[in-house]
Coordinates of C-alpha atoms in Angstrom, one line a residue:
M1026 CA 55.7 3.3 -141.5
E1027 CA 53.7 2.2 -138.5
K1028 CA 52.0 -1.1 -138.0
E1029 CA 48.5 0.3 -138.2
G1030 CA 49.0 1.9 -141.6
W1031 CA 50.1 5.2 -143.1
R1032 CA 49.5 8.3 -141.1
F1033 CA 49.4 11.9 -142.3
R1034 CA 49.8 15.0 -140.2
L1035 CA 49.4 18.5 -141.6
T1036 CA 47.9 21.9 -141.1
V1037 CA 45.0 22.9 -143.4
E1038 CA 45.2 26.6 -144.3
G1039 CA 42.1 28.6 -143.7
K1040 CA 40.7 26.0 -141.2
N1041 CA 40.5 26.5 -137.4
E1042 CA 40.1 23.9 -134.8
H1043 CA 36.4 24.5 -134.4
E1044 CA 35.5 23.8 -138.0
P1045 CA 34.5 20.3 -139.1
M1046 CA 36.8 18.4 -141.5
N1047 CA 36.8 15.1 -143.2
V1048 CA 39.4 12.5 -142.2
E1049 CA 40.8 10.1 -144.8
F1050 CA 43.1 7.1 -144.1
L1051 CA 44.5 4.0 -145.8
T1052 CA 44.2 0.5 -144.6
V1053 CA 47.1 -1.6 -145.8
P1054 CA 47.7 -5.3 -144.9
K1055 CA 51.1 -5.4 -146.7
I1056 CA 53.1 -2.9 -148.8
P1057 CA 54.9 -4.3 -151.9
A1058 CA 58.4 -2.7 -152.1
S1059 CA 60.7 -1.9 -155.0
E1060 CA 64.4 -2.4 -155.0
E1061 CA 64.9 0.8 -153.1
G1062 CA 62.5 -0.4 -150.5
I1063 CA 59.8 2.2 -151.4
P1064 CA 56.8 1.2 -153.4
T1065 CA 56.4 3.0 -156.7
M1066 CA 53.1 4.5 -157.8
E1067 CA 52.9 1.9 -160.5
E1068 CA 53.2 -0.9 -157.9
L1069 CA 50.6 0.8 -155.7
S1070 CA 48.2 1.2 -158.6
K1071 CA 48.3 -2.6 -159.2
W1072 CA 47.6 -3.4 -155.5
E1073 CA 44.1 -4.7 -155.2
H1074 CA 43.9 -4.3 -151.4
L1075 CA 44.6 -0.6 -151.3
R1076 CA 41.5 1.1 -150.1
L1077 CA 40.8 4.8 -149.5
I1078 CA 38.2 5.3 -146.8
R1079 CA 36.5 8.7 -146.5
G1080 CA 35.2 9.3 -143.0
K1081 CA 32.0 11.1 -142.1
T1082 CA 32.2 14.7 -141.1
I1083 CA 33.6 15.2 -137.6
G1084 CA 32.3 18.3 -136.0
P1085 CA 29.0 20.1 -135.4
R1086 CA 26.0 18.2 -136.6
R1087 CA 23.6 19.5 -139.2
Q1088 CA 20.9 21.9 -138.1
D1089 CA 17.8 20.2 -136.8
S1090 CA 14.8 19.9 -139.0
V1091 CA 11.4 21.1 -137.8
E1092 CA 10.5 17.6 -136.7
D1093 CA 13.8 17.1 -135.0
S1094 CA 13.3 20.3 -133.1
R1095 CA 9.9 19.1 -131.9
A1096 CA 11.4 15.8 -130.9
R1097 CA 14.0 17.5 -128.8
K1098 CA 11.3 19.6 -127.1
V1099 CA 9.4 16.5 -126.2
M1100 CA 12.5 14.9 -124.8
E1101 CA 13.3 18.0 -122.7
S1102 CA 9.8 18.5 -121.4
T1103 CA 9.0 14.9 -120.5
M1104 CA 12.4 13.6 -119.3
K1105 CA 12.8 13.5 -115.5
K1106 CA 14.5 11.4 -112.8
T1107 CA 12.3 9.1 -110.8
E1108 CA 12.5 8.2 -107.1
D1109 CA 14.2 4.9 -107.9
G1110 CA 17.0 6.6 -109.7
H1111 CA 15.8 5.8 -113.2
Y1112 CA 14.8 8.3 -115.9
E1113 CA 11.5 8.4 -117.6
M1114 CA 10.5 10.0 -120.9
G1115 CA 7.5 10.3 -123.2
L1116 CA 7.0 9.1 -126.7
L1117 CA 7.9 11.4 -129.6
W1118 CA 4.4 12.1 -130.9
K1119 CA 4.1 13.9 -134.2
N1120 CA 1.0 15.7 -132.9
D1121 CA -0.3 16.5 -129.5
N1122 CA -3.8 15.2 -130.4
H1123 CA -3.5 11.7 -131.6
D1124 CA -6.5 9.4 -132.2
M1125 CA -5.5 5.8 -132.3
P1126 CA -8.0 3.2 -133.6
L1127 CA -8.7 0.2 -131.2
N1128 CA -6.6 -2.6 -132.7
K1129 CA -7.1 -5.3 -130.1
A1130 CA -8.7 -7.7 -132.7
M1131 CA -5.5 -7.5 -134.8
A1132 CA -3.4 -8.2 -131.7
E1133 CA -5.5 -11.2 -130.8
S1134 CA -5.2 -12.5 -134.3
R1135 CA -1.4 -12.2 -134.2
L1136 CA -1.4 -13.8 -130.7
E1137 CA -3.2 -16.9 -132.2
S1138 CA -0.4 -17.1 -134.8
L1139 CA 2.2 -16.9 -132.1
K1140 CA 0.3 -19.6 -130.1
R1141 CA 0.5 -22.0 -133.1
R1142 CA 4.2 -21.4 -133.4
L1143 CA 4.9 -21.9 -129.7
S1144 CA 2.7 -25.0 -129.6
S1145 CA 4.9 -26.6 -132.3
N1146 CA 8.2 -25.8 -130.6
K1147 CA 8.2 -26.6 -126.9
D1148 CA 11.8 -25.4 -126.4
L1149 CA 11.0 -22.0 -127.9
H1150 CA 7.8 -21.8 -125.8
A1151 CA 9.8 -22.4 -122.6
K1152 CA 12.5 -19.8 -123.5
Y1153 CA 10.0 -17.2 -124.6
T1154 CA 7.9 -17.7 -121.4
D1155 CA 11.1 -17.2 -119.3
V1156 CA 11.8 -13.9 -121.1
M1157 CA 8.3 -12.6 -120.8
E1158 CA 7.9 -13.6 -117.2
G1159 CA 11.3 -12.1 -116.4
Y1160 CA 10.1 -8.8 -118.0
I1161 CA 7.1 -8.7 -115.7
K1162 CA 9.1 -9.6 -112.5
Q1163 CA 11.8 -7.0 -113.2
G1164 CA 9.2 -4.3 -113.8
Y1165 CA 9.8 -3.9 -117.6
A1166 CA 6.1 -4.8 -118.1
E1167 CA 3.1 -4.6 -115.8
P1168 CA -0.6 -5.7 -115.8
V1169 CA -3.1 -3.2 -117.1
V1170 CA -5.6 -2.1 -114.4
N1171 CA -7.7 0.4 -116.4
K1172 CA -9.5 0.5 -119.8
G1173 CA -7.5 3.5 -121.0
I1174 CA -8.7 6.6 -122.7
P1175 CA -10.3 6.1 -126.2
G1176 CA -7.9 7.1 -128.9
N1177 CA -4.9 6.6 -126.6
V1178 CA -4.9 2.8 -126.6
W1179 CA -2.8 0.6 -128.9
Y1180 CA -1.8 -3.1 -128.8
L1181 CA 1.6 -4.2 -129.9
P1182 CA 1.9 -7.6 -131.6
H1183 CA 5.1 -9.4 -130.5
H1184 CA 7.1 -12.5 -131.5
P1185 CA 10.4 -14.2 -130.5
V1186 CA 13.7 -13.9 -132.3
E1187 CA 16.3 -16.5 -131.6
N1188 CA 20.1 -15.9 -131.7
P1189 CA 21.6 -19.3 -132.7
H1190 CA 25.1 -18.2 -131.6
K1191 CA 24.1 -17.2 -128.0
N1192 CA 21.2 -19.6 -127.5
K1193 CA 19.0 -16.7 -126.4
V1194 CA 15.6 -15.5 -127.3
R1195 CA 14.5 -11.8 -127.3
V1196 CA 11.1 -10.2 -127.6
V1197 CA 10.4 -8.1 -130.7
Y1198 CA 7.4 -5.7 -130.5
D1199 CA 6.0 -5.0 -134.0
C1200 CA 5.5 -1.2 -133.9
A1201 CA 5.1 -1.1 -137.7
A1202 CA 2.0 -3.4 -137.6
R1203 CA -0.8 -1.5 -139.4
F1204 CA -4.5 -1.4 -138.5
A1205 CA -7.1 0.9 -140.1
G1206 CA -4.5 2.6 -142.2
T1207 CA -2.0 3.5 -139.4
S1208 CA 0.6 2.1 -137.1
L1209 CA 2.3 3.3 -133.9
N1210 CA 5.4 4.1 -136.0
D1211 CA 3.3 6.3 -138.2
Q1212 CA 2.3 8.5 -135.2
L1213 CA 5.8 9.0 -133.9
L1214 CA 8.8 11.1 -134.9
K1215 CA 12.1 9.5 -135.8
G1216 CA 13.9 12.0 -133.7
P1217 CA 17.4 13.6 -134.2
D1218 CA 20.4 11.5 -134.8
L1219 CA 22.1 11.2 -131.3
M1220 CA 24.5 8.4 -132.2
N1221 CA 28.2 9.2 -132.0
D1222 CA 30.0 8.9 -135.3
L1223 CA 31.9 5.6 -135.2
L1224 CA 35.0 7.1 -136.8
G1225 CA 35.0 9.8 -134.2
V1226 CA 34.7 7.2 -131.4
L1227 CA 37.6 5.2 -132.8
L1228 CA 39.8 8.3 -133.1
R1229 CA 39.0 9.5 -129.6
F1230 CA 39.6 5.9 -128.3
R1231 CA 43.3 6.4 -129.3
Q1232 CA 43.8 9.8 -127.7
G1233 CA 44.7 8.6 -124.2
R1234 CA 47.2 6.0 -123.0
V1235 CA 44.4 3.9 -121.4
A1236 CA 41.0 3.2 -122.9
I1237 CA 38.1 1.9 -120.8
V1238 CA 35.1 0.0 -122.2
S1239 CA 31.9 -0.6 -120.2
D1240 CA 28.5 -2.1 -120.8
I1241 CA 25.0 -1.2 -119.4
E1242 CA 23.0 -4.3 -118.5
A1243 CA 19.5 -4.3 -120.1
M1244 CA 20.3 -0.9 -121.5
F1245 CA 16.9 -0.5 -123.3
H1246 CA 15.0 -1.2 -120.1
Q1247 CA 16.8 1.3 -117.9
V1248 CA 14.6 4.2 -119.1
K1249 CA 10.9 4.2 -118.0
M1250 CA 8.0 5.3 -120.1
I1251 CA 5.7 8.0 -118.6
D1252 CA 2.3 6.8 -117.5
P1253 CA 0.2 8.6 -120.1
D1254 CA 2.0 6.9 -122.9
R1255 CA 2.0 3.3 -121.6
D1256 CA -1.5 2.6 -122.8
V1257 CA -0.3 2.7 -126.4
L1258 CA 2.3 0.1 -125.5
R1259 CA -0.1 -2.7 -124.5
F1260 CA 0.4 -6.3 -125.5
L1261 CA -1.3 -9.6 -124.8
W1262 CA 0.3 -12.5 -123.0
W1263 CA -0.8 -15.6 -121.0
A1264 CA -0.1 -15.8 -117.3
N1265 CA 3.0 -17.9 -116.7
G1266 CA 2.9 -18.7 -120.4
D1267 CA -0.1 -21.0 -120.0
M1268 CA -1.7 -20.9 -123.4
K1269 CA -4.8 -22.7 -122.2
T1270 CA -5.8 -19.6 -120.2
S1271 CA -7.2 -16.4 -121.5
P1272 CA -4.5 -13.9 -122.4
R1273 CA -4.0 -10.9 -120.1
I1274 CA -3.3 -7.3 -121.1
Q1275 CA 0.1 -6.0 -120.1
N1276 CA 1.8 -2.6 -120.5
V1277 CA 5.3 -2.1 -121.7
C1278 CA 6.9 0.1 -119.0
T1279 CA 10.2 0.7 -120.8
P1280 CA 10.7 2.0 -124.3
V1281 CA 10.9 -0.2 -127.4
W1282 CA 13.0 2.4 -129.1
C1283 CA 16.4 4.0 -128.3
H1284 CA 15.1 6.3 -125.6
F1285 CA 18.3 5.7 -123.6
L1286 CA 20.4 7.9 -125.9
P1287 CA 19.2 11.3 -124.8
V1288 CA 19.3 10.1 -121.2
L1289 CA 23.0 9.1 -121.6
R1290 CA 23.7 12.5 -123.0
R1291 CA 22.2 14.1 -120.0
K1292 CA 23.9 11.7 -117.5
G1293 CA 27.3 12.4 -119.0
P1294 CA 27.5 16.1 -117.8
E1295 CA 25.9 15.2 -114.5
A1296 CA 28.6 12.6 -113.8
D1297 CA 31.3 15.0 -114.8
S1298 CA 30.0 17.6 -112.4
R1299 CA 30.4 15.2 -109.5

């Protein structure tokens, strides 16, 4: 038996290599052995740590729903490569004609709550200001220069979340914040599941002799948002974090969702072709 656990190899009758199948495996820290050196079924049945894990289906994904099909069409029709080498894509709207209520008053109220929180925690205020100003300097957010089209303007409340283990602060935009009976999330499609199955990733990781792992810096911000959709990603922030001044209106230029996934799927074949 191998160090990683028991392995089974067999041919399944009636199955071909293109059909999906379930993968099952055992995780075993230590095998209790009988006098003959082989564990009996009675011994195994008493072993508390024996676990049978059923993997998810590996193979073709389920057929897209009507909403998933629409989401794919939006991705394909709005995704394009920009002059600076980045990709941009539109939001996955449920309907072409969306009429968003003006929720600036709600965003201002949430900003006042944020102001009280930051005023009572100088260290958090400094860290959050660094992150926000960094977003603006790196082009992840930009000042708003127009009033926007009525019905196509939405303000996102935001707040900091601290990671005590990394001593870092990240910005969380509240896309579920409701106003006048709706939220930005209510107007958008969830989209198809484009994540790779974790079990499949682990199995493919072991296929070759050498495995390479890489990371994309600021992955969420590498995909741009198309201009027509930026006005529904507005937020309020003080210039240089100075809470004594009037807040300015900013646009989020990069998605607050996982828009990088369809881009990665397009970039893969492009890289292979080169």
